[in-house]
N, CA, C and O atoms as a GROMACS GRO file, in nm:
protein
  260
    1UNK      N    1  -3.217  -0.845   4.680
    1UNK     CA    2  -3.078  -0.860   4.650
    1UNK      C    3  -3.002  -0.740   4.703
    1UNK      O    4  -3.028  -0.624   4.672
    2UNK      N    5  -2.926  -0.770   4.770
    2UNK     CA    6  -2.806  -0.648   4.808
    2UNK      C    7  -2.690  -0.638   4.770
    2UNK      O    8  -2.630  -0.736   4.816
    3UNK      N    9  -2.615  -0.569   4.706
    3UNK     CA   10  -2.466  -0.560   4.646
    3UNK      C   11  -2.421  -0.437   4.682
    3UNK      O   12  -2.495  -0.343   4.652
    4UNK      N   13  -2.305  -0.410   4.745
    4UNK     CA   14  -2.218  -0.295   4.763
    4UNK      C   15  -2.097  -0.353   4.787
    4UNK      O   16  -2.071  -0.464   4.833
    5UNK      N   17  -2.009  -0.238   4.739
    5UNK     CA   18  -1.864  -0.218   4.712
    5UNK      C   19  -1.820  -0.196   4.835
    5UNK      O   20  -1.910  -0.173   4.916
    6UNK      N   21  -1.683  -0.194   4.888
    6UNK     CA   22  -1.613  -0.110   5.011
    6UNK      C   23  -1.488  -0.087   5.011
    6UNK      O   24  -1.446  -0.115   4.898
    7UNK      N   25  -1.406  -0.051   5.076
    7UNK     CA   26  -1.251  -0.050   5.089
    7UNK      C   27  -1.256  -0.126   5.227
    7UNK      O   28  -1.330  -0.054   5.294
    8UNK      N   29  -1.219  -0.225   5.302
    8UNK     CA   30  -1.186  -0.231   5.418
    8UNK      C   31  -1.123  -0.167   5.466
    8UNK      O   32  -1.052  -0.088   5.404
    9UNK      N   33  -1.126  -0.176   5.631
    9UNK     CA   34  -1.060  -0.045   5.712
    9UNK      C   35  -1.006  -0.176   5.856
    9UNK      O   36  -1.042  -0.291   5.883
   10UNK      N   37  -0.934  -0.105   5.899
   10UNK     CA   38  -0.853  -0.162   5.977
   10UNK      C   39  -0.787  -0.101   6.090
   10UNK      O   40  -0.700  -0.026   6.046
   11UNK      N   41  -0.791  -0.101   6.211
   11UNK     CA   42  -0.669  -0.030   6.316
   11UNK      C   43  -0.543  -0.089   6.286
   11UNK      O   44  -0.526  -0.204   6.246
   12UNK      N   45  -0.407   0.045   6.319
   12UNK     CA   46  -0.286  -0.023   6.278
   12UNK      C   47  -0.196   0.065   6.346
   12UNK      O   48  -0.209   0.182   6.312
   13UNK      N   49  -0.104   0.041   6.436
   13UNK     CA   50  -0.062   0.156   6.468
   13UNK      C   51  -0.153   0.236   6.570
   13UNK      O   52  -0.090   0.334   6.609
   14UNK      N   53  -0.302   0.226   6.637
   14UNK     CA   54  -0.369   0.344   6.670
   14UNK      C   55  -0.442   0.427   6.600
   14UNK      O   56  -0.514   0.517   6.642
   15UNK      N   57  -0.417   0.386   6.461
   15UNK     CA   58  -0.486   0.468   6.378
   15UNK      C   59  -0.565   0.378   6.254
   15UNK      O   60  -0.547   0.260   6.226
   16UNK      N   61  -0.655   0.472   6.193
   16UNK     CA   62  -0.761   0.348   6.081
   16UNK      C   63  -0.650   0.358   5.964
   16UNK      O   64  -0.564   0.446   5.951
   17UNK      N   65  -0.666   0.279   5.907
   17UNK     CA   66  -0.606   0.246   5.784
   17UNK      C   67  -0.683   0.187   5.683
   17UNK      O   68  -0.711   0.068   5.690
   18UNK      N   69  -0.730   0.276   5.565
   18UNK     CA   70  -0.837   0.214   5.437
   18UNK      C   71  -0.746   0.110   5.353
   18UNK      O   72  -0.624   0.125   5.352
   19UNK      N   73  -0.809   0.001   5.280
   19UNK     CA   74  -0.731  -0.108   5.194
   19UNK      C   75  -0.709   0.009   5.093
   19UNK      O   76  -0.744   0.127   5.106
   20UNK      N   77  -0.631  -0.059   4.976
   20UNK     CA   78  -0.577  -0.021   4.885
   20UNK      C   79  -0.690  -0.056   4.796
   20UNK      O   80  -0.723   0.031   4.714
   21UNK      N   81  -0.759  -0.175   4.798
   21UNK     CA   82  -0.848  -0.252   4.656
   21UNK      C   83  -0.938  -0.226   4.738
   21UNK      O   84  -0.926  -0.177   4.851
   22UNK      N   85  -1.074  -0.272   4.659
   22UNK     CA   86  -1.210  -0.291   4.666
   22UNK      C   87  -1.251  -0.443   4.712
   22UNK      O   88  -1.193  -0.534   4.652
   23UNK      N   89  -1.331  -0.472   4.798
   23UNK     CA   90  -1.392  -0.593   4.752
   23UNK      C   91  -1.600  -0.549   4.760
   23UNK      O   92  -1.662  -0.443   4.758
   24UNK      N   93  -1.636  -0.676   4.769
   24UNK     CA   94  -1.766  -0.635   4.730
   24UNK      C   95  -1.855  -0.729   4.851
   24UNK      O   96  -1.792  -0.802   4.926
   25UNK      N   97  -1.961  -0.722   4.856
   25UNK     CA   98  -2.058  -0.788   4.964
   25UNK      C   99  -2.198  -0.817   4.864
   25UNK      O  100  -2.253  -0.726   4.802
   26UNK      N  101  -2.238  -0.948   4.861
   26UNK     CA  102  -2.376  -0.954   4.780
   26UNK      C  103  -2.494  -1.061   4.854
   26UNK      O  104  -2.471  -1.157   4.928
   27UNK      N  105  -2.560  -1.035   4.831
   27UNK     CA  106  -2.657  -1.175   4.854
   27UNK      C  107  -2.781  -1.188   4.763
   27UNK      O  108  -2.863  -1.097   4.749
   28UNK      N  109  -2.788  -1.288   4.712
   28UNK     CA  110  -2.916  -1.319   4.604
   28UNK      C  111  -3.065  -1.326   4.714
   28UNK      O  112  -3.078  -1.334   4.836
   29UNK      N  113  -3.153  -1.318   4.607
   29UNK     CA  114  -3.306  -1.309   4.682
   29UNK      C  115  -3.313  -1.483   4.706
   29UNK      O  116  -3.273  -1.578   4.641
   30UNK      N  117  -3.368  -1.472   4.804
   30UNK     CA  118  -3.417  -1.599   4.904
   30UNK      C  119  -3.290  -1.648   4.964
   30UNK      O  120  -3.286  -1.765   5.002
   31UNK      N  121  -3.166  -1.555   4.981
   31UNK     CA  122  -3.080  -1.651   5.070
   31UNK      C  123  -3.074  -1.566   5.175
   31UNK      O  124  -3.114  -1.450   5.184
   32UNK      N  125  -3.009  -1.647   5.265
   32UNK     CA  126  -2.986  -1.545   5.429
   32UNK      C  127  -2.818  -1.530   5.408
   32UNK      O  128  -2.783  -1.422   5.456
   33UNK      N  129  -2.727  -1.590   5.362
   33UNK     CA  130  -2.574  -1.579   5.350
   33UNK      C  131  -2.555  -1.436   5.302
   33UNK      O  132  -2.661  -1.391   5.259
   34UNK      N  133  -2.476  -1.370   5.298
   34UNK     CA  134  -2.430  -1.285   5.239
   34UNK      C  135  -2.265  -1.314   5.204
   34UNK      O  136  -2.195  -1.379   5.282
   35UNK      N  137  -2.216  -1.263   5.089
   35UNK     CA  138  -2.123  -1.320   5.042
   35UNK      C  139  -2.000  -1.248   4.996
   35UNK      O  140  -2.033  -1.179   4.899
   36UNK      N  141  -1.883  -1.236   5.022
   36UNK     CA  142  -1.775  -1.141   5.005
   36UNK      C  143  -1.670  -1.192   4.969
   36UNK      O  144  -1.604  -1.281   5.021
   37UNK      N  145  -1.644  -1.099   4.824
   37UNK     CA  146  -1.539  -1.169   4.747
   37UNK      C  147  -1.436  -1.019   4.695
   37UNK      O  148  -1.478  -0.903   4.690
   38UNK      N  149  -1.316  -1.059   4.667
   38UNK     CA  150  -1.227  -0.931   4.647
   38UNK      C  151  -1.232  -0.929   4.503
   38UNK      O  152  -1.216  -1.026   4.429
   39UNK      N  153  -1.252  -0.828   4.475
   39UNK     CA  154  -1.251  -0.746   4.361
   39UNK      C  155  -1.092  -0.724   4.257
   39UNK      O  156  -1.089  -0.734   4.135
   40UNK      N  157  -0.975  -0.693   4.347
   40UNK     CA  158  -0.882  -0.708   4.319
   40UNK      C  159  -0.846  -0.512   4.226
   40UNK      O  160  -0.744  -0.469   4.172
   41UNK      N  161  -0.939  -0.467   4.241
   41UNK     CA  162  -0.904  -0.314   4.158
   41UNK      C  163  -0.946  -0.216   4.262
   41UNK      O  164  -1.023  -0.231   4.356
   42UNK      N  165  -0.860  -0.084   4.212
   42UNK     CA  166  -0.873   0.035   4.316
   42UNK      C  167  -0.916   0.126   4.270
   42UNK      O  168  -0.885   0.234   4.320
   43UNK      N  169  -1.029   0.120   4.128
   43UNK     CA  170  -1.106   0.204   4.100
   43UNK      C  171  -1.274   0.176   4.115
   43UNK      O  172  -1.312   0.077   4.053
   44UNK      N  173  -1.362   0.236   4.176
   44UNK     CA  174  -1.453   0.212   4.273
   44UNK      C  175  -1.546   0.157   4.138
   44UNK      O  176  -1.595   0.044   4.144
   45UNK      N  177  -1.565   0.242   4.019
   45UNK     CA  178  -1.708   0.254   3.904
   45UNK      C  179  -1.643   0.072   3.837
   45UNK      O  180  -1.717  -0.018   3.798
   46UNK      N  181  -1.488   0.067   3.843
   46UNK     CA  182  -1.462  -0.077   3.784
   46UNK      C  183  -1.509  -0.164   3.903
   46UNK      O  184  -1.589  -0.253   3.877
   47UNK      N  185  -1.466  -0.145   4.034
   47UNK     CA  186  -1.538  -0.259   4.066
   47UNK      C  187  -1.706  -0.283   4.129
   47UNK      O  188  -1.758  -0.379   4.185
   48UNK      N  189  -1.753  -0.160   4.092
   48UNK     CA  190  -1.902  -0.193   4.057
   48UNK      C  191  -1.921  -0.286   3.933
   48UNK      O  192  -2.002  -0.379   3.935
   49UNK      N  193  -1.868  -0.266   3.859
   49UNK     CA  194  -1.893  -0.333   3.720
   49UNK      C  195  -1.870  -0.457   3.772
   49UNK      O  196  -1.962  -0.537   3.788
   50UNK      N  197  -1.719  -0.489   3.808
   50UNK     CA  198  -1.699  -0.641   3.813
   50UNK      C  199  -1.825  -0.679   3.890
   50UNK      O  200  -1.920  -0.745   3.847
   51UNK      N  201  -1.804  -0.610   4.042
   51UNK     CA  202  -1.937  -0.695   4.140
   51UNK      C  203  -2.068  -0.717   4.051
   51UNK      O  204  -2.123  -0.822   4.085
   52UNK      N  205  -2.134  -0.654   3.952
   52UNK     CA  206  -2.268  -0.637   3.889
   52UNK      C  207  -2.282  -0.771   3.832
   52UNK      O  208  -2.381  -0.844   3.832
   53UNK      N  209  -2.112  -0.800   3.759
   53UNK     CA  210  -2.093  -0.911   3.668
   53UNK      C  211  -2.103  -1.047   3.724
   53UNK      O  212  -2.150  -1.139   3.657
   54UNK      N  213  -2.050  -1.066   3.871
   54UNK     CA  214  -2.023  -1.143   3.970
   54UNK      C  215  -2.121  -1.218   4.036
   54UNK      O  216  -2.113  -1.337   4.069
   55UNK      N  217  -2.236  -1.124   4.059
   55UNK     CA  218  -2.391  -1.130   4.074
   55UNK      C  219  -2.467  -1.160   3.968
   55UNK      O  220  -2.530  -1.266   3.975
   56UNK      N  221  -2.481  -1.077   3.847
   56UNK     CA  222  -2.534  -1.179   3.708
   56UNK      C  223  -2.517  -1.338   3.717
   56UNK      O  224  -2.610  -1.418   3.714
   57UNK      N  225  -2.364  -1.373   3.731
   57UNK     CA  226  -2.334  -1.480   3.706
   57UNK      C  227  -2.418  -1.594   3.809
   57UNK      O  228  -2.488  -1.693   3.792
   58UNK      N  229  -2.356  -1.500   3.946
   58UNK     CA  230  -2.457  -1.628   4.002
   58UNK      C  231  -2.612  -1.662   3.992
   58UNK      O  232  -2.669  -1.770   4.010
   59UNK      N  233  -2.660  -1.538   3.958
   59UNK     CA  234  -2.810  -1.528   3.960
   59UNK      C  235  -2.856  -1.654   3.823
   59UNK      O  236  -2.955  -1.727   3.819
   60UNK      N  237  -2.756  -1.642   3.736
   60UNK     CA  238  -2.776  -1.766   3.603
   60UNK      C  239  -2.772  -1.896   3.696
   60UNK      O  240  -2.865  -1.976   3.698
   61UNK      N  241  -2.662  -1.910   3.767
   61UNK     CA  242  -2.614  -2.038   3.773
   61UNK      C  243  -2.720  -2.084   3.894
   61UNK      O  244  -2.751  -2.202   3.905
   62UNK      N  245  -2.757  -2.012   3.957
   62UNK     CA  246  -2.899  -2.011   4.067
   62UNK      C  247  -3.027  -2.055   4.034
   62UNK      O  248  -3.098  -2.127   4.105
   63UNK      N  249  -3.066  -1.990   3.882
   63UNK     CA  250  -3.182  -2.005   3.798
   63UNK      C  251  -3.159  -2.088   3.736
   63UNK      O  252  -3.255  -2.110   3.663
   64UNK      N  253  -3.022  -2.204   3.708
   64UNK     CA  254  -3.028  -2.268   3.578
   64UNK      C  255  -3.008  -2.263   3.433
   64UNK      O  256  -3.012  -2.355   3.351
   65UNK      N  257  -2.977  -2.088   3.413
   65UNK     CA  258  -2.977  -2.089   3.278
   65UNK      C  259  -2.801  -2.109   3.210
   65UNK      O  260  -2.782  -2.112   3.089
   0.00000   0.00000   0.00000
């Protein structure tokens, strides 16, 4: 399983420009997709939490429970 956080980055102007929010990147064991969804917050430890929560969830709904 892989999960990490990021800020996107962007050229603009000639120059990089970091996002404002977080989003996150995950993929469950046995898939090849990897999967990226926005987080919507600009504090990094909250959106670890959300992403952790995000991944729980699917890992239930994956397993069935």
């Amino acid at each position: 399983m892989i999960a990490l956080t990021y800020k996107p980055k962007r050229m603009r102007g000639g120059k990089r420009v970091v996002g404002r929010l977080y989003r996150g990147k995950y993929r469950l064991g046995g898939e090849s997709k990897i999967h990226d969804v926005a987080l919507g917050v600009c504090d990094k430890q909250v959106a670890e939490q959300k992403l952790a929560a995000i991944v729980r969830d699917c890992e239930k709904v994956k397993f069935g429970l």
